[in-house]
mmCIF file of C-alpha atoms in Angstrom:
data_model
loop_
_atom_site.group_PDB
_atom_site.id
_atom_site.type_symbol
_atom_site.label_atom_id
_atom_site.label_comp_id
_atom_site.label_asym_id
_atom_site.label_seq_id
_atom_site.Cartn_x
_atom_site.Cartn_y
_atom_site.Cartn_z
ATOM 1 C CA MET A 1 -75.347 -80.792 -45.805
ATOM 2 C CA LYS A 2 -72.864 -79.055 -43.511
ATOM 3 C CA THR A 3 -70.853 -76.709 -45.710
ATOM 4 C CA ALA A 4 -67.953 -74.420 -44.937
ATOM 5 C CA VAL A 5 -67.793 -71.283 -47.069
ATOM 6 C CA ALA A 6 -64.373 -69.689 -47.469
ATOM 7 C CA VAL A 7 -64.981 -65.976 -46.961
ATOM 8 C CA SER A 8 -62.441 -63.254 -47.688
ATOM 9 C CA GLY A 9 -64.797 -60.357 -47.044
ATOM 10 C CA GLY A 10 -65.335 -59.661 -50.721
ATOM 11 C CA ILE A 11 -68.404 -59.742 -52.941
ATOM 12 C CA ASP A 12 -67.899 -63.185 -54.461
ATOM 13 C CA SER A 13 -67.460 -65.175 -51.261
ATOM 14 C CA LEU A 14 -70.293 -63.259 -49.553
ATOM 15 C CA TYR A 15 -72.612 -64.195 -52.417
ATOM 16 C CA ALA A 16 -71.550 -67.850 -52.101
ATOM 17 C CA LEU A 17 -72.301 -67.778 -48.357
ATOM 18 C CA ILE A 18 -75.774 -66.243 -48.728
ATOM 19 C CA THR A 19 -76.752 -68.385 -51.698
ATOM 20 C CA LEU A 20 -75.916 -71.685 -50.025
ATOM 21 C CA LYS A 21 -77.783 -70.710 -46.870
ATOM 22 C CA GLU A 22 -80.839 -69.842 -48.954
ATOM 23 C CA GLN A 23 -80.556 -73.225 -50.679
ATOM 24 C CA GLY A 24 -80.817 -74.989 -47.326
ATOM 25 C CA HIS A 25 -77.200 -75.839 -46.579
ATOM 26 C CA GLU A 26 -76.077 -75.858 -42.954
ATOM 27 C CA VAL A 27 -73.380 -73.259 -43.558
ATOM 28 C CA PHE A 28 -70.644 -71.698 -41.526
ATOM 29 C CA ALA A 29 -68.208 -69.030 -42.675
ATOM 30 C CA LEU A 30 -64.502 -69.840 -42.632
ATOM 31 C CA HIS A 31 -61.960 -67.054 -42.973
ATOM 32 C CA ALA A 32 -58.321 -67.964 -43.632
ATOM 33 C CA ARG A 33 -55.748 -65.616 -42.164
ATOM 34 C CA PHE A 34 -52.909 -66.138 -44.588
ATOM 35 C CA ILE A 35 -51.027 -62.877 -44.001
ATOM 36 C CA ASP A 36 -51.026 -59.822 -41.764
ATOM 37 C CA THR A 37 -52.861 -57.007 -43.501
ATOM 38 C CA GLU A 38 -53.109 -53.265 -42.985
ATOM 39 C CA TYR A 39 -56.898 -53.527 -42.815
ATOM 40 C CA ASP A 40 -58.302 -56.268 -40.547
ATOM 41 C CA VAL A 41 -61.475 -57.516 -42.190
ATOM 42 C CA ILE A 42 -62.446 -59.873 -39.346
ATOM 43 C CA PRO A 43 -64.519 -57.364 -37.281
ATOM 44 C CA ALA A 44 -66.599 -56.492 -40.355
ATOM 45 C CA LEU A 45 -66.967 -60.200 -41.192
ATOM 46 C CA LYS A 46 -68.183 -60.889 -37.664
ATOM 47 C CA ASN A 47 -70.834 -58.183 -37.975
ATOM 48 C CA THR A 48 -72.045 -59.484 -41.329
ATOM 49 C CA CYS A 49 -72.148 -63.116 -40.196
ATOM 50 C CA HIS A 50 -73.944 -62.121 -36.981
ATOM 51 C CA SER A 51 -76.597 -60.252 -38.977
ATOM 52 C CA LEU A 52 -77.077 -63.350 -41.151
ATOM 53 C CA ASN A 53 -77.090 -65.692 -38.130
ATOM 54 C CA ILE A 54 -74.166 -67.647 -39.574
ATOM 55 C CA PRO A 55 -71.254 -68.895 -37.429
ATOM 56 C CA LEU A 56 -67.788 -67.579 -38.322
ATOM 57 C CA HIS A 57 -64.530 -69.445 -37.774
ATOM 58 C CA VAL A 58 -61.049 -68.025 -38.368
ATOM 59 C CA ALA A 59 -58.185 -70.300 -39.384
ATOM 60 C CA ASP A 60 -54.737 -68.911 -38.643
ATOM 61 C CA LEU A 61 -52.694 -70.349 -41.504
ATOM 62 C CA ARG A 62 -49.983 -67.697 -41.711
ATOM 63 C CA LYS A 63 -47.154 -70.111 -40.950
ATOM 64 C CA GLU A 64 -48.368 -72.619 -43.552
ATOM 65 C CA PHE A 65 -48.935 -69.900 -46.169
ATOM 66 C CA ASN A 66 -45.437 -68.599 -45.578
ATOM 67 C CA ALA A 67 -43.956 -72.043 -46.220
ATOM 68 C CA SER A 68 -46.185 -73.129 -49.112
ATOM 69 C CA VAL A 69 -46.684 -69.887 -51.068
ATOM 70 C CA ILE A 70 -44.367 -67.027 -50.089
ATOM 71 C CA PHE A 71 -41.137 -69.018 -49.789
ATOM 72 C CA PRO A 72 -41.691 -70.706 -53.197
ATOM 73 C CA PHE A 73 -42.483 -67.243 -54.606
ATOM 74 C CA PHE A 74 -38.925 -66.143 -53.783
ATOM 75 C CA ASP A 75 -37.500 -69.490 -54.896
ATOM 76 C CA PHE A 76 -39.106 -69.238 -58.342
ATOM 77 C CA TYR A 77 -37.635 -65.787 -58.916
ATOM 78 C CA GLN A 78 -34.230 -66.896 -57.648
ATOM 79 C CA ASN A 79 -34.328 -69.638 -60.286
ATOM 80 C CA ALA A 80 -35.171 -67.203 -63.109
ATOM 81 C CA GLN A 81 -38.845 -68.153 -63.225
ATOM 82 C CA THR A 82 -42.025 -66.099 -62.866
ATOM 83 C CA PRO A 83 -44.327 -67.814 -60.327
ATOM 84 C CA ASN A 84 -48.094 -67.959 -60.196
ATOM 85 C CA PRO A 85 -48.746 -67.742 -56.434
ATOM 86 C CA CYS A 86 -52.555 -67.995 -56.816
ATOM 87 C CA ALA A 87 -52.184 -71.443 -58.388
ATOM 88 C CA LEU A 88 -49.823 -72.511 -55.599
ATOM 89 C CA CYS A 89 -52.257 -71.163 -52.996
ATOM 90 C CA ASN A 90 -55.236 -73.040 -54.426
ATOM 91 C CA LYS A 91 -53.249 -76.266 -54.480
ATOM 92 C CA SER A 92 -51.648 -76.169 -51.057
ATOM 93 C CA MET A 93 -53.783 -73.750 -49.025
ATOM 94 C CA LYS A 94 -57.416 -73.211 -50.080
ATOM 95 C CA PHE A 95 -57.978 -76.777 -51.226
ATOM 96 C CA GLY A 96 -55.239 -78.096 -48.987
ATOM 97 C CA LYS A 97 -54.844 -76.768 -45.445
ATOM 98 C CA LEU A 98 -58.118 -74.795 -45.399
ATOM 99 C CA LEU A 99 -60.072 -77.808 -46.680
ATOM 100 C CA GLU A 100 -58.526 -79.922 -43.916
ATOM 101 C CA TYR A 101 -59.504 -77.271 -41.368
ATOM 102 C CA ALA A 102 -63.085 -77.207 -42.671
ATOM 103 C CA LYS A 103 -63.420 -80.983 -42.410
ATOM 104 C CA LYS A 104 -62.135 -80.926 -38.823
ATOM 105 C CA LEU A 105 -65.027 -78.562 -38.076
ATOM 106 C CA GLY A 106 -67.435 -81.130 -39.506
ATOM 107 C CA ALA A 107 -67.912 -79.780 -43.018
ATOM 108 C CA GLU A 108 -68.626 -82.184 -45.859
ATOM 109 C CA LYS A 109 -67.955 -79.531 -48.493
ATOM 110 C CA LEU A 110 -65.906 -76.351 -48.859
ATOM 111 C CA ALA A 111 -67.490 -73.642 -51.008
ATOM 112 C CA THR A 112 -65.517 -70.761 -52.489
ATOM 113 C CA GLY A 113 -66.104 -67.706 -54.623
ATOM 114 C CA HIS A 114 -64.264 -69.109 -57.624
ATOM 115 C CA TYR A 115 -65.827 -68.646 -61.035
ATOM 116 C CA VAL A 116 -65.604 -72.237 -62.220
ATOM 117 C CA ARG A 117 -67.812 -75.313 -62.725
ATOM 118 C CA LEU A 118 -67.510 -78.750 -61.121
ATOM 119 C CA VAL A 119 -69.662 -80.984 -63.351
ATOM 120 C CA PRO A 120 -69.725 -84.524 -64.812
ATOM 121 C CA PHE A 121 -67.090 -84.975 -67.498
ATOM 122 C CA GLU A 122 -68.530 -86.232 -70.762
ATOM 123 C CA ASN A 123 -67.310 -86.583 -74.330
ATOM 124 C CA SER A 124 -67.534 -89.055 -77.212
ATOM 125 C CA LEU A 125 -65.316 -91.537 -75.345
ATOM 126 C CA THR A 126 -66.963 -91.573 -71.924
ATOM 127 C CA ASN A 127 -69.897 -90.501 -69.791
ATOM 128 C CA THR A 128 -68.841 -92.413 -66.687
ATOM 129 C CA PHE A 129 -65.647 -90.628 -65.655
ATOM 130 C CA GLY A 130 -67.134 -88.554 -62.821
ATOM 131 C CA MET A 131 -66.930 -84.911 -61.796
ATOM 132 C CA SER A 132 -64.301 -82.596 -63.240
ATOM 133 C CA ILE A 133 -63.532 -78.898 -63.729
ATOM 134 C CA GLN A 134 -65.044 -76.860 -66.548
ATOM 135 C CA CYS A 135 -64.830 -73.162 -67.410
ATOM 136 C CA ALA A 136 -67.417 -70.897 -65.779
ATOM 137 C CA LYS A 137 -70.295 -69.150 -67.547
ATOM 138 C CA ASP A 138 -68.556 -65.769 -67.207
ATOM 139 C CA ASP A 139 -65.525 -66.228 -69.455
ATOM 140 C CA LYS A 140 -64.133 -62.839 -68.368
ATOM 141 C CA LYS A 141 -63.937 -64.074 -64.760
ATOM 142 C CA ASP A 142 -63.305 -67.787 -65.323
ATOM 143 C CA GLN A 143 -60.678 -69.009 -62.822
ATOM 144 C CA SER A 144 -60.135 -72.581 -63.972
ATOM 145 C CA TYR A 145 -56.585 -71.603 -64.974
ATOM 146 C CA PHE A 146 -55.712 -70.965 -61.310
ATOM 147 C CA LEU A 147 -56.929 -74.435 -60.327
ATOM 148 C CA ALA A 148 -54.746 -76.234 -62.869
ATOM 149 C CA LEU A 149 -52.297 -77.512 -60.231
ATOM 150 C CA THR A 150 -54.911 -78.532 -57.639
ATOM 151 C CA PRO A 151 -55.493 -82.305 -57.353
ATOM 152 C CA LEU A 152 -58.940 -83.302 -58.577
ATOM 153 C CA LYS A 153 -59.515 -85.447 -55.475
ATOM 154 C CA ASN A 154 -59.345 -82.281 -53.340
ATOM 155 C CA LEU A 155 -61.759 -80.440 -55.627
ATOM 156 C CA GLN A 156 -64.319 -83.238 -55.303
ATOM 157 C CA SER A 157 -65.098 -81.741 -51.890
ATOM 158 C CA ALA A 158 -65.661 -78.285 -53.352
ATOM 159 C CA LEU A 159 -68.756 -76.279 -54.200
ATOM 160 C CA PHE A 160 -68.696 -73.362 -56.636
ATOM 161 C CA PRO A 161 -71.927 -71.326 -56.311
ATOM 162 C CA LEU A 162 -70.710 -68.730 -58.840
ATOM 163 C CA ALA A 163 -70.352 -71.242 -61.682
ATOM 164 C CA GLU A 164 -73.368 -70.023 -63.661
ATOM 165 C CA LYS A 165 -73.232 -66.356 -62.651
ATOM 166 C CA THR A 166 -71.615 -63.259 -64.077
ATOM 167 C CA LYS A 167 -69.957 -60.647 -61.909
ATOM 168 C CA GLU A 168 -72.625 -58.104 -62.871
ATOM 169 C CA GLU A 169 -75.428 -60.452 -61.787
ATOM 170 C CA ILE A 170 -73.800 -61.049 -58.410
ATOM 171 C CA ILE A 171 -73.312 -57.349 -57.714
ATOM 172 C CA GLN A 172 -76.944 -56.667 -58.601
ATOM 173 C CA GLU A 173 -78.337 -59.522 -56.500
ATOM 174 C CA LEU A 174 -76.399 -58.435 -53.417
ATOM 175 C CA ALA A 175 -77.535 -54.846 -53.955
ATOM 176 C CA ASN A 176 -81.140 -56.059 -54.135
ATOM 177 C CA LYS A 177 -80.713 -57.865 -50.815
ATOM 178 C CA ASN A 178 -79.243 -54.691 -49.281
ATOM 179 C CA ILE A 179 -76.432 -56.650 -47.624
ATOM 180 C CA PRO A 180 -73.214 -54.662 -47.045
ATOM 181 C CA VAL A 181 -69.967 -56.192 -48.279
ATOM 182 C CA PRO A 182 -67.357 -56.346 -45.452
ATOM 183 C CA CYS A 183 -64.475 -55.589 -47.835
ATOM 184 C CA PRO A 184 -65.911 -54.209 -51.100
ATOM 185 C CA LYS A 185 -62.500 -53.438 -52.600
ATOM 186 C CA GLU A 186 -61.402 -55.992 -55.205
ATOM 187 C CA SER A 187 -58.387 -58.054 -54.163
ATOM 188 C CA GLN A 188 -55.056 -57.152 -55.730
ATOM 189 C CA GLU A 189 -53.035 -59.312 -58.088
ATOM 190 C CA VAL A 190 -50.851 -60.934 -55.390
ATOM 191 C CA CYS A 191 -52.380 -60.604 -51.929
ATOM 192 C CA PHE A 192 -49.089 -60.505 -50.016
ATOM 193 C CA VAL A 193 -47.270 -58.038 -52.293
ATOM 194 C CA PRO A 194 -48.100 -54.425 -51.345
ATOM 195 C CA HIS A 195 -49.342 -52.327 -54.282
ATOM 196 C CA ASP A 196 -48.441 -55.220 -56.632
ATOM 197 C CA ASP A 197 -44.823 -53.989 -56.570
ATOM 198 C CA TYR A 198 -43.124 -57.363 -56.579
ATOM 199 C CA ARG A 199 -39.662 -55.943 -57.222
ATOM 200 C CA SER A 200 -39.688 -53.814 -54.071
ATOM 201 C CA PHE A 201 -41.129 -56.767 -52.158
ATOM 202 C CA LEU A 202 -38.387 -59.133 -53.328
ATOM 203 C CA ILE A 203 -35.660 -56.650 -52.436
ATOM 204 C CA SER A 204 -37.157 -55.675 -49.060
ATOM 205 C CA TYR A 205 -37.761 -59.209 -47.786
ATOM 206 C CA GLY A 206 -35.211 -61.155 -49.802
ATOM 207 C CA LYS A 207 -32.756 -61.747 -46.974
ATOM 208 C CA GLU A 208 -35.473 -63.349 -44.857
ATOM 209 C CA PHE A 209 -36.132 -65.871 -47.641
ATOM 210 C CA GLN A 210 -32.504 -66.454 -48.701
ATOM 211 C CA PHE A 211 -33.041 -64.474 -51.881
ATOM 212 C CA ASP A 212 -30.123 -62.744 -53.632
ATOM 213 C CA ALA A 213 -31.370 -59.609 -55.395
ATOM 214 C CA HIS A 214 -27.925 -58.525 -56.613
ATOM 215 C CA ASN A 215 -26.931 -61.420 -58.855
ATOM 216 C CA HIS A 216 -25.923 -59.306 -61.860
ATOM 217 C CA GLY A 217 -24.871 -60.832 -65.163
ATOM 218 C CA ASP A 218 -24.555 -60.381 -68.933
ATOM 219 C CA ILE A 219 -27.197 -59.415 -71.482
ATOM 220 C CA PHE A 220 -26.751 -60.915 -74.947
ATOM 221 C CA TYR A 221 -28.396 -59.774 -78.154
ATOM 222 C CA PHE A 222 -29.706 -62.641 -80.283
ATOM 223 C CA ASP A 223 -29.795 -62.022 -84.023
ATOM 224 C CA SER A 224 -32.753 -64.015 -85.341
ATOM 225 C CA ASN A 225 -31.341 -63.973 -88.877
ATOM 226 C CA THR A 226 -27.786 -65.156 -88.249
ATOM 227 C CA LYS A 227 -28.552 -66.959 -84.939
ATOM 228 C CA ASN A 228 -25.471 -65.267 -83.477
ATOM 229 C CA THR A 229 -25.268 -63.610 -80.062
ATOM 230 C CA LYS A 230 -23.173 -60.786 -78.660
ATOM 231 C CA LYS A 231 -22.899 -59.145 -75.278
ATOM 232 C CA ILE A 232 -24.493 -55.678 -75.227
ATOM 233 C CA ALA A 233 -25.140 -54.850 -71.553
ATOM 234 C CA GLU A 234 -25.434 -56.149 -67.996
ATOM 235 C CA HIS A 235 -28.605 -57.156 -66.180
ATOM 236 C CA LYS A 236 -29.629 -56.450 -62.585
ATOM 237 C CA GLY A 237 -30.489 -60.049 -61.737
ATOM 238 C CA LEU A 238 -32.570 -62.464 -63.810
ATOM 239 C CA TRP A 239 -35.417 -62.209 -61.300
ATOM 240 C CA ALA A 240 -36.049 -58.605 -62.448
ATOM 241 C CA TYR A 241 -37.057 -59.677 -65.982
ATOM 242 C CA THR A 242 -39.604 -61.908 -67.637
ATOM 243 C CA GLU A 243 -39.981 -63.392 -71.107
ATOM 244 C CA GLY A 244 -41.713 -61.040 -73.516
ATOM 245 C CA GLN A 245 -40.790 -57.938 -71.477
ATOM 246 C CA ARG A 246 -40.055 -54.798 -73.485
ATOM 247 C CA LYS A 247 -40.135 -51.866 -71.057
ATOM 248 C CA GLY A 248 -37.497 -51.200 -68.436
ATOM 249 C CA LEU A 249 -34.556 -52.908 -70.136
ATOM 250 C CA GLY A 250 -32.492 -49.701 -70.218
ATOM 251 C CA ILE A 251 -30.742 -50.578 -73.483
ATOM 252 C CA ALA A 252 -30.317 -48.049 -76.271
ATOM 253 C CA TRP A 253 -31.047 -49.808 -79.575
ATOM 254 C CA SER A 254 -32.218 -48.956 -83.074
ATOM 255 C CA GLU A 255 -35.549 -50.718 -82.456
ATOM 256 C CA PRO A 256 -37.413 -52.059 -79.391
ATOM 257 C CA LEU A 257 -35.849 -55.069 -77.676
ATOM 258 C CA TYR A 258 -37.663 -57.872 -75.884
ATOM 259 C CA VAL A 259 -36.561 -60.475 -73.368
ATOM 260 C CA ILE A 260 -36.610 -63.862 -75.095
ATOM 261 C CA LYS A 261 -34.778 -66.086 -72.598
ATOM 262 C CA ARG A 262 -33.328 -66.251 -69.093
ATOM 263 C CA ASP A 263 -30.511 -68.774 -68.663
ATOM 264 C CA LYS A 264 -30.105 -69.656 -64.997
ATOM 265 C CA LYS A 265 -27.050 -71.866 -65.594
ATOM 266 C CA THR A 266 -24.966 -69.065 -67.093
ATOM 267 C CA ASN A 267 -26.829 -66.217 -65.371
ATOM 268 C CA SER A 268 -27.413 -64.685 -68.810
ATOM 269 C CA LEU A 269 -30.288 -62.677 -70.229
ATOM 270 C CA PHE A 270 -31.060 -62.875 -73.951
ATOM 271 C CA VAL A 271 -32.889 -60.136 -75.820
ATOM 272 C CA SER A 272 -33.908 -59.647 -79.427
ATOM 273 C CA THR A 273 -36.241 -57.735 -81.710
ATOM 274 C CA LYS A 274 -39.965 -58.358 -82.035
ATOM 275 C CA ASP A 275 -39.629 -60.988 -84.765
ATOM 276 C CA ALA A 276 -37.977 -63.328 -82.235
ATOM 277 C CA VAL A 277 -40.637 -62.961 -79.527
ATOM 278 C CA ASN A 278 -43.187 -65.432 -80.911
ATOM 279 C CA THR A 279 -43.174 -69.214 -80.647
ATOM 280 C CA LYS A 280 -45.292 -72.224 -81.578
ATOM 281 C CA PHE A 281 -44.044 -74.430 -78.750
ATOM 282 C CA ALA A 282 -44.319 -74.825 -74.976
ATOM 283 C CA LEU A 283 -43.094 -77.394 -72.461
ATOM 284 C CA ALA A 284 -44.268 -78.091 -68.907
ATOM 285 C CA ASP A 285 -43.555 -80.524 -66.081
ATOM 286 C CA ARG A 286 -44.847 -81.047 -62.495
ATOM 287 C CA LEU A 287 -48.059 -82.179 -64.126
ATOM 288 C CA ASN A 288 -51.525 -82.511 -62.649
ATOM 289 C CA PHE A 289 -54.096 -84.526 -64.617
ATOM 290 C CA PHE A 290 -57.830 -83.976 -64.223
ATOM 291 C CA VAL A 291 -58.771 -86.417 -66.987
ATOM 292 C CA PRO A 292 -56.480 -89.246 -68.203
ATOM 293 C CA PRO A 293 -55.059 -88.474 -71.683
ATOM 294 C CA SER A 294 -56.620 -91.716 -72.952
ATOM 295 C CA LEU A 295 -59.998 -89.945 -72.620
ATOM 296 C CA TRP A 296 -59.010 -86.708 -74.371
ATOM 297 C CA THR A 297 -60.638 -86.244 -77.742
ATOM 298 C CA GLY A 298 -61.330 -83.604 -80.373
ATOM 299 C CA GLN A 299 -59.374 -80.380 -80.756
ATOM 300 C CA LEU A 300 -57.240 -79.534 -77.730
ATOM 301 C CA TYR A 301 -56.469 -76.042 -76.468
ATOM 302 C CA ALA A 302 -53.856 -74.520 -74.174
ATOM 303 C CA ARG A 303 -53.307 -71.384 -72.120
ATOM 304 C CA THR A 304 -49.868 -70.238 -70.977
ATOM 305 C CA ARG A 305 -51.084 -67.148 -69.106
ATOM 306 C CA PHE A 306 -54.303 -66.149 -67.370
ATOM 307 C CA ARG A 307 -55.296 -63.204 -69.531
ATOM 308 C CA GLU A 308 -55.328 -64.943 -72.879
ATOM 309 C CA LYS A 309 -57.738 -66.986 -74.944
ATOM 310 C CA GLN A 310 -57.273 -70.715 -75.233
ATOM 311 C CA SER A 311 -55.207 -71.505 -78.336
ATOM 312 C CA PRO A 312 -55.690 -74.644 -80.477
ATOM 313 C CA CYS A 313 -52.731 -77.000 -80.309
ATOM 314 C CA ASN A 314 -51.356 -80.511 -80.556
ATOM 315 C CA VAL A 315 -50.282 -82.082 -77.276
ATOM 316 C CA TYR A 316 -47.491 -84.626 -76.855
ATOM 317 C CA LEU A 317 -46.845 -86.707 -73.749
ATOM 318 C CA LYS A 318 -43.083 -87.008 -73.234
ATOM 319 C CA ASN A 319 -40.804 -88.874 -70.866
ATOM 320 C CA ASN A 320 -37.133 -88.637 -71.814
ATOM 321 C CA LYS A 321 -36.092 -91.209 -69.242
ATOM 322 C CA GLU A 322 -38.400 -93.799 -70.814
ATOM 323 C CA LYS A 323 -37.671 -92.479 -74.353
ATOM 324 C CA LEU A 324 -41.372 -91.849 -74.798
ATOM 325 C CA GLU A 325 -43.132 -89.300 -77.006
ATOM 326 C CA VAL A 326 -46.794 -89.796 -77.879
ATOM 327 C CA LEU A 327 -49.065 -87.420 -79.763
ATOM 328 C CA ILE A 328 -52.384 -87.388 -77.920
ATOM 329 C CA ASP A 329 -54.668 -87.995 -80.868
ATOM 330 C CA ASN A 330 -57.543 -90.142 -79.636
ATOM 331 C CA PRO A 331 -59.042 -92.527 -80.413
ATOM 332 C CA ASP A 332 -55.959 -93.576 -82.440
ATOM 333 C CA THR A 333 -53.593 -93.494 -79.457
ATOM 334 C CA ALA A 334 -56.092 -94.302 -76.674
ATOM 335 C CA MET A 335 -54.856 -97.883 -76.223
ATOM 336 C CA LYS A 336 -51.207 -96.874 -75.970
ATOM 337 C CA LEU A 337 -52.040 -94.060 -73.560
ATOM 338 C CA GLN A 338 -53.884 -96.503 -71.315
ATOM 339 C CA THR A 339 -50.810 -98.711 -71.069
ATOM 340 C CA ILE A 340 -48.599 -95.823 -69.901
ATOM 341 C CA THR A 341 -50.995 -94.468 -67.247
ATOM 342 C CA PRO A 342 -48.441 -95.074 -64.433
ATOM 343 C CA LEU A 343 -46.095 -92.581 -66.146
ATOM 344 C CA LEU A 344 -48.562 -89.732 -65.609
ATOM 345 C CA SER A 345 -47.307 -89.366 -62.038
ATOM 346 C CA ASP A 346 -43.633 -89.768 -63.016
ATOM 347 C CA GLU A 347 -41.603 -86.619 -62.316
ATOM 348 C CA HIS A 348 -39.874 -87.020 -65.691
ATOM 349 C CA THR A 349 -43.140 -86.847 -67.639
ATOM 350 C CA GLN A 350 -43.781 -83.616 -69.519
ATOM 351 C CA LEU A 351 -46.375 -82.100 -71.821
ATOM 352 C CA PHE A 352 -45.026 -80.681 -75.069
ATOM 353 C CA ILE A 353 -47.338 -78.246 -76.853
ATOM 354 C CA GLU A 354 -47.311 -77.353 -80.537
ATOM 355 C CA PHE A 355 -49.677 -74.468 -81.268
ATOM 356 C CA THR A 356 -51.313 -74.230 -84.673
ATOM 357 C CA GLU A 357 -50.262 -70.567 -84.892
ATOM 358 C CA GLU A 358 -47.426 -68.579 -83.380
ATOM 359 C CA LYS A 359 -48.065 -66.710 -80.134
ATOM 360 C CA GLN A 360 -46.007 -64.586 -77.761
ATOM 361 C CA ILE A 361 -43.433 -66.530 -75.788
ATOM 362 C CA TYR A 362 -44.492 -67.567 -72.313
ATOM 363 C CA ALA A 363 -42.844 -66.915 -68.967
ATOM 364 C CA SER A 364 -41.092 -69.885 -67.412
ATOM 365 C CA GLY A 365 -42.717 -70.683 -64.055
ATOM 366 C CA GLN A 366 -46.223 -69.770 -65.151
ATOM 367 C CA ILE A 367 -49.034 -72.289 -65.549
ATOM 368 C CA LEU A 368 -49.861 -74.423 -68.569
ATOM 369 C CA ALA A 369 -53.544 -75.390 -68.702
ATOM 370 C CA ILE A 370 -54.965 -77.837 -71.268
ATOM 371 C CA TYR A 371 -58.650 -77.762 -72.269
ATOM 372 C CA ASP A 372 -60.981 -79.593 -74.628
ATOM 373 C CA GLU A 373 -63.644 -78.195 -76.938
ATOM 374 C CA LYS A 374 -66.255 -78.142 -74.158
ATOM 375 C CA GLY A 375 -64.053 -76.086 -71.845
ATOM 376 C CA PHE A 376 -63.106 -78.973 -69.546
ATOM 377 C CA LEU A 377 -59.766 -78.538 -67.791
ATOM 378 C CA LEU A 378 -57.806 -81.670 -68.717
ATOM 379 C CA ALA A 379 -54.382 -81.079 -67.183
ATOM 380 C CA GLY A 380 -52.054 -78.463 -65.777
ATOM 381 C CA GLY A 381 -48.345 -78.033 -65.211
ATOM 382 C CA ILE A 382 -45.559 -75.534 -64.683
ATOM 383 C CA LEU A 383 -43.955 -74.107 -67.806
ATOM 384 C CA LEU A 384 -40.236 -74.676 -68.344
#
């Protein structure tokens, strides 16, 4: 099988490349140039690929990355949301433009260094659904959350050689093979934001992306007991804050204050004390389904941020336009869910989450990921 392996220069993608070659795949390395970087990894990649007798291709996708990832990054912040650019990149670039590029070069599959499984989906309702995404063996590195927006049909062309490996095992195996890593430094949180300083990045490049960094407004204190609000300060622009934030507010108060809401319509920031930070609810739209809700069964779980455990919850399918709200509680609602399958792609359809226990409020713009008891990724969306 002719297989393209997306290589960044790091440990994970190098392991994927070597492993697939050893398994007999006809591999070639494919490096995506998404941004201009201070350190050009391509010469080192060429040396490594030459030593392994593996062809290397470079896809210049800077223009596409700019349009599909960086511009939306600014747009999210301008609209008082906190984006997840890695999820946008996986959807539109790695398993979008880069996959297209790989297929033009004759590849049947695109392999990456993601820690995630692509395996047959099975539960008490079905064993004939087909391949779907499941959490990786290494739960500390599992990256299924970042794939929550990527269409399943694109991922059907993917290979994930790291699915059953831990990071420690990969490091040791490469060390045993005595193969140098072209770029051994771990990638940073957001690849295009220098030193992970997103605030400086937004201010420095805002004009280029029609971003207004000086949209100041009012800060209101919300009293969780009386439900009253009062103005107590001014904010520097809603983009500079995120829900749950405590540090950097610059407000003198008798006890720590936390951001609890950003209101884009009124350009207002709401803060309160710690007892107002938790919630049992979440809402998301722009949904992406891996498995139809009519096949979901057992206890469901949700994640509203990457670095958190999956939390048990009830999930409701909502569509205000159609005056629809259905608790996904199969097999009791399976028949009704089958009849409303066309609504899954409706832009007005949302997932409403009710957690069994309170948890810290989420940041609007981040990713909602729904899982089942076996760790299968069922659906994803963007939190409102």
